[in-house]
Coordinates of C-alpha atoms in Angstrom, one line a residue:
X1 CA -4.1 -1.5 -3.1
X2 CA -2.4 0.5 -5.7
X3 CA -0.2 -1.7 -7.9
X4 CA 1.9 0.0 -10.5
X5 CA 2.8 -1.8 -13.7
X6 CA 4.7 -0.4 -16.8
X7 CA 3.1 -0.8 -20.2
X8 CA 6.3 -2.4 -21.5
X9 CA 6.3 -5.0 -18.8
X10 CA 2.7 -6.1 -19.2
X11 CA 3.2 -6.3 -22.9
X12 CA 6.0 -8.8 -22.4
X13 CA 4.0 -10.7 -19.9
X14 CA 0.8 -10.9 -21.9
X15 CA 2.7 -12.0 -25.0
X16 CA 3.1 -15.3 -23.0
X17 CA -0.2 -16.4 -24.6
X18 CA 1.5 -16.2 -27.9
X19 CA 4.8 -17.2 -29.5
X20 CA 6.9 -15.6 -26.8
X21 CA 6.0 -18.5 -24.6
X22 CA 9.2 -20.4 -25.4
X23 CA 11.5 -17.3 -25.1
X24 CA 10.8 -16.2 -21.5
X25 CA 11.9 -18.1 -18.4
X26 CA 9.5 -19.2 -15.7
X27 CA 10.3 -19.0 -12.0
X28 CA 8.7 -20.8 -9.0
X29 CA 9.0 -20.4 -5.2
X30 CA 8.1 -23.6 -3.3
X31 CA 8.2 -23.9 0.5
X32 CA 6.8 -26.8 2.7
X33 CA 7.0 -26.1 6.4
X34 CA 5.9 -29.1 8.6
X35 CA 8.0 -29.2 11.8
X36 CA 7.0 -26.1 13.7
X37 CA 8.8 -25.5 17.0
X38 CA 5.9 -24.1 19.0
X39 CA 2.7 -25.6 17.4
X40 CA 1.5 -28.9 16.1
X41 CA 3.1 -30.1 12.9
X42 CA 1.6 -28.9 9.5
X43 CA 1.0 -32.5 8.4
X44 CA 1.9 -33.3 4.8
X45 CA 3.3 -29.8 4.1
X46 CA 6.4 -31.6 3.0
X47 CA 4.5 -32.7 -0.1
X48 CA 5.3 -29.3 -1.6
X49 CA 8.5 -31.0 -2.7
X50 CA 6.4 -33.0 -5.2
X51 CA 5.2 -29.7 -6.7
X52 CA 8.7 -28.4 -6.9
X53 CA 9.8 -31.5 -8.9
X54 CA 6.9 -31.1 -11.3
X55 CA 7.7 -27.5 -11.8
X56 CA 11.3 -28.3 -12.6
X57 CA 10.2 -30.9 -15.1
X58 CA 8.0 -28.3 -16.7
X59 CA 11.0 -26.0 -17.2
X60 CA 10.7 -23.7 -14.3
X61 CA 13.6 -22.3 -12.4
X62 CA 12.6 -23.5 -8.9
X63 CA 13.6 -22.0 -5.5
X64 CA 12.5 -24.4 -2.9
X65 CA 13.0 -25.3 0.7
X66 CA 11.5 -27.2 3.6
X67 CA 11.1 -26.4 7.4
X68 CA 12.6 -22.9 6.8
X69 CA 13.5 -20.7 9.7
X70 CA 12.9 -16.9 9.8
X71 CA 16.4 -16.2 8.5
X72 CA 16.2 -18.9 5.8
X73 CA 12.9 -17.6 4.6
X74 CA 14.4 -14.1 4.2
X75 CA 17.3 -15.6 2.2
X76 CA 14.9 -17.5 0.0
X77 CA 12.8 -14.4 -0.7
X78 CA 16.0 -12.5 -1.6
X79 CA 17.0 -15.3 -4.0
X80 CA 13.5 -15.1 -5.6
X81 CA 14.1 -11.4 -6.2
X82 CA 17.4 -12.1 -7.9
X83 CA 15.8 -14.8 -10.1
X84 CA 12.7 -12.9 -11.2
X85 CA 14.3 -10.5 -13.6
X86 CA 12.4 -10.7 -16.9
X87 CA 10.7 -14.0 -15.9
X88 CA 7.6 -14.8 -17.8
X89 CA 5.5 -16.9 -15.5
X90 CA 5.6 -16.9 -11.7
X91 CA 4.3 -19.7 -9.5
X92 CA 4.4 -19.6 -5.7
X93 CA 3.5 -22.7 -3.6
X94 CA 3.3 -22.4 0.2
X95 CA 2.4 -25.3 2.5
X96 CA 2.3 -24.7 6.2
X97 CA 0.7 -22.6 8.9
X98 CA -0.6 -19.1 8.2
X99 CA -1.9 -16.2 10.3
X100 CA -3.9 -13.1 9.4
X101 CA -5.0 -9.7 10.6
X102 CA -7.7 -7.4 9.1
X103 CA -5.2 -6.1 6.6
X104 CA -2.7 -8.9 5.7
X105 CA -2.0 -12.6 5.9
X106 CA 1.4 -14.2 6.6
X107 CA 3.1 -17.6 5.9
X108 CA 4.9 -18.6 9.0
X109 CA 8.5 -20.0 9.3
X110 CA 9.0 -22.9 11.6
X111 CA 10.7 -21.0 14.4
X112 CA 8.1 -18.1 14.5
X113 CA 6.8 -17.1 17.9
X114 CA 3.1 -16.7 18.9
X115 CA 1.8 -14.4 16.1
X116 CA 1.0 -10.9 17.2
X117 CA 0.7 -7.6 15.2
X118 CA 4.3 -6.7 15.9
X119 CA 6.1 -10.0 15.4
X120 CA 4.4 -10.9 12.1
X121 CA 5.8 -8.0 10.3
X122 CA 9.4 -9.2 10.7
X123 CA 8.9 -12.9 11.2
X124 CA 6.2 -13.9 8.7
X125 CA 6.2 -13.8 4.9
X126 CA 3.5 -11.3 3.8
X127 CA 1.0 -12.5 1.3
X128 CA 0.3 -8.8 0.3
X129 CA 4.0 -8.6 -0.6
X130 CA 3.8 -11.8 -2.7
X131 CA 0.6 -10.6 -4.4
X132 CA 2.3 -7.3 -5.3
X133 CA 5.2 -9.2 -6.9
X134 CA 2.7 -11.4 -8.8
X135 CA 0.8 -8.3 -9.9
X136 CA 3.7 -7.5 -12.3
X137 CA 2.8 -10.6 -14.3
X138 CA -1.0 -10.3 -14.9
X139 CA -2.3 -13.5 -16.5
X140 CA 1.0 -15.3 -15.8
X141 CA 1.1 -15.5 -12.0
X142 CA -0.4 -17.9 -9.5
X143 CA -0.2 -18.6 -5.8
X144 CA -1.0 -22.0 -4.3
X145 CA -1.6 -22.0 -0.6
X146 CA -1.8 -25.3 1.4
X147 CA -3.4 -25.0 4.9
X148 CA -3.1 -28.0 7.3
X149 CA -5.9 -28.9 9.7
X150 CA -5.6 -27.4 13.2
X151 CA -4.5 -23.9 14.3
X152 CA -2.2 -22.2 16.8
X153 CA -2.3 -19.7 19.6
X154 CA -2.4 -16.0 18.5
X155 CA -2.6 -12.7 20.3
X156 CA -3.5 -9.0 19.6
X157 CA -6.3 -9.6 17.2
X158 CA -4.3 -12.0 15.0
X159 CA -6.2 -15.1 13.8
X160 CA -4.9 -18.4 12.5
X161 CA -5.3 -19.2 8.8
X162 CA -5.6 -16.9 5.7
X163 CA -7.8 -13.8 5.8
X164 CA -9.5 -12.0 2.9
X165 CA -6.9 -11.3 0.2
X166 CA -6.8 -8.2 -2.0
X167 CA -6.0 -10.1 -5.2
X168 CA -4.7 -7.9 -8.0
X169 CA -6.2 -8.2 -11.5
X170 CA -4.6 -11.0 -13.5
X171 CA -3.4 -13.1 -10.5
X172 CA -4.8 -16.5 -9.7
X173 CA -4.9 -17.8 -6.1
X174 CA -5.8 -21.4 -5.0
X175 CA -6.3 -22.6 -1.5
X176 CA -6.6 -26.2 -0.3
X177 CA -5.1 -28.9 1.9
X178 CA -1.3 -29.4 1.6
X179 CA -1.8 -32.8 -0.1
X180 CA -4.2 -31.5 -2.7
X181 CA -2.3 -28.4 -3.4
X182 CA 0.9 -30.4 -4.1
X183 CA -1.1 -32.8 -6.2
X184 CA -3.0 -30.3 -8.3
X185 CA 0.0 -28.2 -9.3
X186 CA 1.7 -31.1 -11.0
X187 CA -1.3 -33.1 -12.2
X188 CA -3.7 -30.4 -13.3
X189 CA -2.1 -27.0 -13.7
X190 CA 1.1 -28.2 -15.4
X191 CA -0.8 -30.6 -17.7
X192 CA 0.1 -29.9 -21.3
X193 CA -2.3 -27.4 -22.8
X194 CA -4.3 -26.9 -19.6
X195 CA -5.7 -23.4 -19.0
X196 CA -6.3 -22.1 -15.5
X197 CA -10.1 -22.6 -15.6
X198 CA -9.8 -26.1 -16.9
X199 CA -7.1 -27.1 -14.4
X200 CA -9.2 -25.7 -11.5
X201 CA -12.2 -27.7 -12.7
X202 CA -10.1 -30.9 -12.6
X203 CA -8.5 -30.1 -9.2
X204 CA -9.4 -32.0 -6.0
X205 CA -12.5 -30.9 -4.1
X206 CA -10.6 -29.0 -1.3
X207 CA -8.9 -26.7 -3.9
X208 CA -10.8 -23.4 -4.1
X209 CA -9.7 -20.8 -6.8
X210 CA -10.1 -17.1 -6.8
X211 CA -8.9 -14.0 -8.6
X212 CA -8.1 -14.3 -12.3
X213 CA -9.5 -17.6 -13.6
X214 CA -9.4 -18.0 -17.4
X215 CA -8.4 -20.6 -20.0
X216 CA -6.7 -17.7 -21.9
X217 CA -3.8 -18.3 -19.5
X218 CA -1.8 -21.4 -18.6
X219 CA 1.0 -22.4 -16.3
X220 CA 2.2 -25.2 -18.6
X221 CA 4.3 -25.2 -21.7
X222 CA 2.2 -25.0 -24.9
X223 CA -0.7 -23.6 -23.0
X224 CA -4.0 -22.8 -24.8
X225 CA -4.5 -20.0 -27.2
X226 CA -8.0 -18.6 -26.9
X227 CA -10.3 -16.9 -29.3
X228 CA -9.8 -18.6 -32.7
X229 CA -6.2 -19.9 -32.3
X230 CA -4.1 -16.9 -33.5
X231 CA -1.6 -15.4 -31.1
X232 CA -3.3 -12.0 -31.3
X233 CA -6.7 -13.4 -30.5
X234 CA -5.3 -15.3 -27.5
X235 CA -3.6 -12.0 -26.4
X236 CA -6.8 -10.0 -26.8
X237 CA -8.8 -12.6 -24.8
X238 CA -6.4 -12.3 -21.9
X239 CA -6.6 -8.5 -22.1
X240 CA -10.4 -8.7 -21.9
X241 CA -10.3 -11.1 -19.0
X242 CA -7.9 -8.7 -17.1
X243 CA -9.9 -5.7 -18.1
X244 CA -7.7 -2.8 -17.0
X245 CA -6.0 0.2 -18.6
X246 CA -2.5 -1.2 -18.4
X247 CA -3.6 -4.4 -20.3
X248 CA -5.4 -2.3 -23.0
X249 CA -2.3 -0.1 -23.6
X250 CA -0.1 -3.2 -23.7
X251 CA -2.2 -4.6 -26.5
X252 CA -1.9 -1.4 -28.5
X253 CA 1.9 -1.5 -28.1
X254 CA 2.1 -5.2 -29.0
X255 CA -0.3 -4.9 -32.0
X256 CA -0.5 -1.3 -33.1
X257 CA -2.3 -2.4 -36.3
X258 CA -4.2 -5.3 -34.8
X259 CA -7.8 -6.3 -35.3
X260 CA -9.0 -4.9 -32.0
X261 CA -7.2 -1.5 -32.0
X262 CA -10.6 0.3 -32.3
X263 CA -12.1 -1.7 -29.4
X264 CA -9.1 -1.1 -27.1
X265 CA -9.0 2.7 -27.9
X266 CA -12.8 3.0 -27.3
X267 CA -12.4 1.2 -23.9
X268 CA -9.6 3.7 -23.0
X269 CA -11.7 6.7 -24.1
X270 CA -14.6 5.6 -21.9
X271 CA -12.3 5.7 -18.8
X272 CA -11.7 9.4 -19.1
X273 CA -15.2 10.1 -17.6
X274 CA -14.8 11.2 -13.9
X275 CA -16.2 8.7 -11.5
X276 CA -18.0 9.5 -8.2
X277 CA -14.8 8.3 -6.5
X278 CA -12.7 10.8 -8.5
X279 CA -15.1 13.6 -7.5
X280 CA -15.0 12.6 -3.8
X281 CA -11.2 12.4 -3.9
X282 CA -10.9 15.8 -5.3
X283 CA -13.3 17.3 -2.8
X284 CA -11.3 15.9 0.1
X285 CA -8.1 17.1 -1.4
X286 CA -9.5 20.6 -1.7
X287 CA -9.8 20.6 2.2
X288 CA -6.0 20.6 2.4
X289 CA -6.0 18.4 5.6
X290 CA -2.6 18.5 7.3
X291 CA -1.2 15.6 9.2
X292 CA -2.5 16.7 12.5
X293 CA -6.1 17.0 11.1
X294 CA -5.8 13.5 9.7
X295 CA -4.6 12.1 13.0
X296 CA -7.6 13.8 14.7
X297 CA -9.9 12.1 12.2
X298 CA -8.2 8.7 12.8
X299 CA -8.5 9.2 16.6
X300 CA -12.2 10.0 16.2
X301 CA -12.9 6.9 14.1
X302 CA -11.0 4.7 16.5
X303 CA -12.9 6.1 19.4
X304 CA -16.1 5.3 17.6
X305 CA -15.0 1.7 17.1
X306 CA -13.7 1.9 13.5
X307 CA -10.2 0.4 13.1
X308 CA -7.9 2.7 11.1
X309 CA -5.0 0.3 11.6
X310 CA -2.9 3.2 12.9
X311 CA -3.0 6.8 14.0
X312 CA -0.2 8.3 12.0
X313 CA -1.8 11.1 9.9
X314 CA -1.6 9.0 6.8
X315 CA -4.8 7.8 5.1
X316 CA -3.9 4.3 3.9
X317 CA -6.2 1.3 3.2
X318 CA -7.1 1.0 6.9
X319 CA -8.2 4.6 7.3
X320 CA -10.2 4.5 4.0
X321 CA -11.9 1.2 5.0
X322 CA -12.8 2.8 8.4
X323 CA -14.2 5.9 6.7
X324 CA -16.3 3.7 4.4
X325 CA -17.7 1.7 7.3
X326 CA -18.6 4.9 9.1
X327 CA -20.2 6.4 6.1
X328 CA -22.2 3.2 5.5
X329 CA -23.4 3.2 9.1
X330 CA -24.4 6.9 8.8
X331 CA -26.5 6.2 5.6
X332 CA -24.4 8.6 3.5
X333 CA -22.7 8.1 0.2
X334 CA -19.9 5.5 0.7
X335 CA -16.7 6.7 -1.0
X336 CA -13.9 6.4 1.6
X337 CA -13.3 10.2 1.2
X338 CA -14.5 12.9 3.6
X339 CA -16.3 16.2 3.0
X340 CA -16.1 19.1 5.5
X341 CA -19.6 18.5 6.9
X342 CA -18.8 14.8 7.4
X343 CA -15.6 15.7 9.3
X344 CA -17.7 18.0 11.6
X345 CA -20.3 15.3 12.2
X346 CA -17.5 12.8 13.0
X347 CA -16.0 15.2 15.5
X348 CA -19.4 15.8 17.2
X349 CA -20.0 12.1 17.4
X350 CA -16.6 11.4 18.9
X351 CA -17.0 14.2 21.5
X352 CA -20.3 12.7 22.5
X353 CA -18.8 9.2 22.7
X354 CA -15.9 10.5 24.8
X355 CA -18.3 12.1 27.3
X356 CA -20.3 8.8 27.4
X357 CA -17.1 6.7 28.0
X358 CA -15.8 9.1 30.6
X359 CA -19.1 9.0 32.5
X360 CA -19.1 5.2 32.3
X361 CA -15.5 5.1 33.4
X362 CA -16.2 7.3 36.4
X363 CA -19.1 5.1 37.5
X364 CA -17.0 1.9 37.1
X365 CA -14.0 3.5 38.9
X366 CA -16.3 4.5 41.8
X367 CA -17.6 0.9 42.0
X368 CA -14.1 -0.5 41.9
X369 CA -12.9 1.8 44.6
X370 CA -15.9 1.0 46.8
X371 CA -15.3 -2.7 46.4
X372 CA -11.6 -2.1 47.1
X373 CA -12.3 -0.3 50.4
X374 CA -14.7 -3.0 51.5
X375 CA -12.3 -5.8 50.8
X376 CA -9.5 -3.9 52.7
X377 CA -11.7 -4.3 55.8
X378 CA -13.3 -7.6 55.1
X379 CA -10.0 -9.4 54.3
X380 CA -8.5 -8.4 57.6
X381 CA -5.9 -6.3 55.9
X382 CA -7.0 -3.1 57.6
X383 CA -6.5 -4.8 61.0
X384 CA -2.9 -5.6 60.0
X385 CA -3.4 -9.4 59.6
X386 CA -0.6 -10.9 57.6
X387 CA -2.9 -13.3 55.7
X388 CA -5.4 -10.4 55.2
X389 CA -2.6 -8.2 53.7
X390 CA -1.6 -11.0 51.4
X391 CA -5.2 -11.7 50.3
X392 CA -5.7 -8.0 49.6
X393 CA -2.6 -7.7 47.4
X394 CA -3.5 -10.8 45.5
X395 CA -6.9 -9.3 44.6
X396 CA -5.9 -5.7 44.3
X397 CA -2.2 -5.5 43.3
X398 CA -2.7 -1.9 42.2
X399 CA -5.4 -1.1 44.8
X400 CA -6.0 2.0 46.9
X401 CA -4.1 0.5 49.8
X402 CA -1.5 -1.5 47.9
X403 CA 1.4 0.7 49.0
X404 CA 0.3 0.5 52.6
X405 CA -0.1 -3.3 52.4
X406 CA 3.3 -3.7 51.0
X407 CA 4.9 -1.5 53.7
X408 CA 3.1 -3.5 56.5
X409 CA 4.2 -6.8 55.0
X410 CA 7.7 -5.5 54.7
X411 CA 7.6 -4.6 58.4
X412 CA 6.3 -8.1 59.2
X413 CA 9.0 -9.6 57.1
X414 CA 11.8 -7.6 58.8
X415 CA 10.5 -8.7 62.2
X416 CA 10.6 -12.3 61.1
X417 CA 14.1 -11.8 59.7
X418 CA 15.3 -10.5 63.1
X419 CA 14.0 -13.6 64.8
X420 CA 15.3 -16.1 62.2
X421 CA 18.2 -18.4 62.7
X422 CA 21.3 -17.3 60.8
X423 CA 21.2 -20.1 58.2
X424 CA 17.6 -19.6 57.0
X425 CA 18.1 -15.8 57.0
X426 CA 21.2 -16.2 54.7
X427 CA 19.2 -18.5 52.4
X428 CA 16.3 -16.1 52.1
X429 CA 18.6 -13.1 51.4
X430 CA 20.1 -15.1 48.6
X431 CA 16.7 -16.0 47.2
X432 CA 15.6 -12.4 47.2
X433 CA 18.7 -11.3 45.4
X434 CA 18.2 -14.0 42.7
X435 CA 14.4 -13.3 42.4
X436 CA 13.7 -16.2 40.1
X437 CA 11.0 -18.9 40.2
X438 CA 13.7 -21.6 40.6
X439 CA 15.1 -19.8 43.7
X440 CA 11.7 -19.4 45.4
X441 CA 10.8 -23.0 44.6
X442 CA 14.1 -24.2 46.1
X443 CA 13.4 -22.2 49.3
X444 CA 10.0 -23.8 49.6
X445 CA 11.4 -27.3 49.0
X446 CA 13.9 -26.6 51.8
X447 CA 11.7 -24.7 54.2
X448 CA 8.0 -25.7 53.3
X449 CA 6.9 -24.1 56.6
X450 CA 9.6 -21.5 56.8
X451 CA 9.2 -17.9 58.0
X452 CA 9.0 -16.6 54.4
X453 CA 7.1 -19.5 52.9
X454 CA 4.1 -17.3 52.1
X455 CA 6.3 -14.6 50.7
X456 CA 7.9 -17.2 48.4
X457 CA 4.5 -18.5 47.3
X458 CA 3.2 -15.0 46.6
X459 CA 6.3 -14.0 44.6
X460 CA 6.3 -17.4 42.7
X461 CA 2.7 -16.8 41.7
X462 CA 3.5 -13.3 40.4
X463 CA 6.5 -14.6 38.4
X464 CA 4.3 -17.3 36.9
X465 CA 1.6 -14.8 36.0
X466 CA 4.2 -12.6 34.4
X467 CA 5.5 -15.5 32.3
X468 CA 2.0 -16.4 31.1
X469 CA 1.4 -12.8 30.0
X470 CA 5.0 -12.4 28.6
X471 CA 3.9 -12.3 24.9
X472 CA 1.0 -9.9 25.6
X473 CA 3.3 -7.6 27.6
X474 CA 6.0 -7.7 25.0
X475 CA 3.5 -6.8 22.3
X476 CA 2.2 -3.9 24.4
X477 CA 5.8 -2.7 25.1
X478 CA 6.6 -2.8 21.4
X479 CA 3.4 -0.9 20.6
X480 CA 4.4 1.8 23.2
X481 CA 8.0 1.9 21.7
X482 CA 6.5 2.4 18.3
X483 CA 4.8 5.6 19.5
X484 CA 8.3 7.1 19.9
X485 CA 7.3 9.4 22.8
X486 CA 9.9 11.8 23.9
X487 CA 10.1 13.3 27.4
X488 CA 7.6 16.0 26.5
X489 CA 5.1 13.5 25.1
X490 CA 5.4 11.3 28.2
X491 CA 4.9 14.4 30.4
X492 CA 1.6 15.0 28.6
X493 CA 0.5 11.5 29.3
X494 CA 1.4 11.9 33.0
X495 CA -0.6 15.2 33.1
X496 CA -3.6 13.5 31.5
X497 CA -3.5 10.7 34.0
X498 CA -3.4 13.2 36.9
X499 CA -6.2 15.2 35.3
X500 CA -8.6 12.4 35.5
X501 CA -7.7 11.3 39.1
X502 CA -4.7 8.9 38.8
X503 CA -1.3 9.4 40.5
X504 CA 1.5 9.0 37.9
X505 CA 4.1 10.3 40.3
X506 CA 6.2 13.4 39.3
X507 CA 5.3 14.9 35.9
X508 CA 8.8 14.6 34.5
X509 CA 8.5 12.6 31.4
X510 CA 10.0 9.5 33.1
X511 CA 7.7 6.5 33.3
X512 CA 8.6 4.9 36.7
X513 CA 6.8 2.3 38.9
X514 CA 4.1 4.8 39.9
X515 CA 3.4 5.8 36.3
X516 CA 3.0 2.1 35.2
X517 CA 0.7 1.6 38.1
X518 CA -1.4 4.5 37.1
X519 CA -1.6 3.3 33.5
X520 CA -2.7 -0.2 34.7
X521 CA -5.4 1.4 37.0
X522 CA -6.6 3.4 34.0
X523 CA -6.7 0.3 31.7
X524 CA -8.4 -1.9 34.3
X525 CA -11.2 0.6 34.7
X526 CA -11.9 0.7 31.0
X527 CA -11.8 -3.0 30.2
X528 CA -8.5 -2.6 28.3
X529 CA -5.7 -5.2 28.4
X530 CA -3.9 -4.4 31.7
X531 CA -0.2 -4.2 30.8
X532 CA 1.0 -0.8 32.1
X533 CA 2.1 0.1 28.6
X534 CA 0.6 2.7 26.2
X535 CA -1.2 0.8 23.5
X536 CA -3.0 2.6 20.8
X537 CA -6.4 2.0 22.4
X538 CA -5.1 3.2 25.7
X539 CA -3.8 6.5 24.3
X540 CA -7.1 7.1 22.3
X541 CA -9.2 6.6 25.5
X542 CA -6.8 8.7 27.6
X543 CA -6.8 11.6 25.1
X544 CA -10.6 11.4 24.7
X545 CA -11.3 11.5 28.5
X546 CA -8.7 14.1 29.4
X547 CA -8.9 16.3 26.4
X548 CA -12.5 16.7 25.6

């Protein structure tokens, strides 16, 4: 991840190892979330309050809270932004439940819903965001993350816990149990004169540190000064530990006549040499790939099983990681940037994969249709049996004969209605109008052997199934909404469905009941989540099969 720092800012931050320690303020964010509404408690997360007290005693301006909701978390983060200003050191302590995807991890408020790729972006507190904030204080920023035992339900490729973090240079990150995290902050890392490395060595066994670990930096007042005891030597040691261009230039600004000016300038001069990555980047740039060309590349990578984390024509971290993985699998130089020949190879591979998937889908579709036709007869549905029709619809809700089965059941229902006593008929009409699980259950309680008891049970089962898949369906609906398809785009989808043998209804850009059914049939035949909504994977497969 690209993290931009100004030379002036890093100079101020790095001076924290010298006499400026007493001049700059220190800020801390501390949150302990224990009482989650939808998952088991994050036991001992409330111990974060002990860390907050210790930080206050150490002179930090502390923004803290416990059992914060989504809205309270946003307000707390806004308050942190107001307090940061020219703060010297930054400490962030988070105790509670976390969730992660392949690209980010999130700290969860207590009222968060089941984590999915859509909800996390507006409900959770992104660790990538916090790391970006911390990156502005290299050598003077630390994150302490307390994870309780036990997990939670997740969907859409999201996993409980913390994933791999892209830790910026100069930022320290510690993970452990909530109890040990709260303990080590106050006891070890805020101990007078303790450097980061020494404090980590003294921390409880569950605490694991990563990122920038050096005794040249400290979170406590009167922290260590490395390299001989002078402020300049301590500053230089921190620069060497961080080891990037911004740190070197900050040293030159802070000590223009210092003892290590020659070394810093020599280090900077050595960076002018073009790296293989620079060359690969320039070669790709020379291709002048427009947005559509980049989208085609992302579609090809996705079709081949490489996750670009979006098909938007923008090559971000997800696309670069996917390109690198593909290059590695192909045995070619891994740079994350593409040459013309590689783009052609990728396109050929994707076309071959599309043909393979289309052939496989046709075979599976034929097998499904054969089984569908056989069950239509074997269940008794073909003969018009009411029980047979119901069995067929339970097993093949979008089957070849689903429309016929529904019409025949409707005729049976109408016939029953005509022969019903007036009271039960009125009750059933009210139940149908309400169309809720409670209404159908009330009917069954009142008429357990009523004329429409089977209809009530069938509808009740459908409603329960819908409720169980509510989160998955909502995520799929949100993913389709994010595509922002206009009527023309929807018409293209309808044409592509029709092209490969599905009936989406009129090609008019309006997704109606028949269109949703066609999408579900397509998804079912390709082992995709059956939602009836256009997810990214659904669109990629549809475009591949219909357009190649």
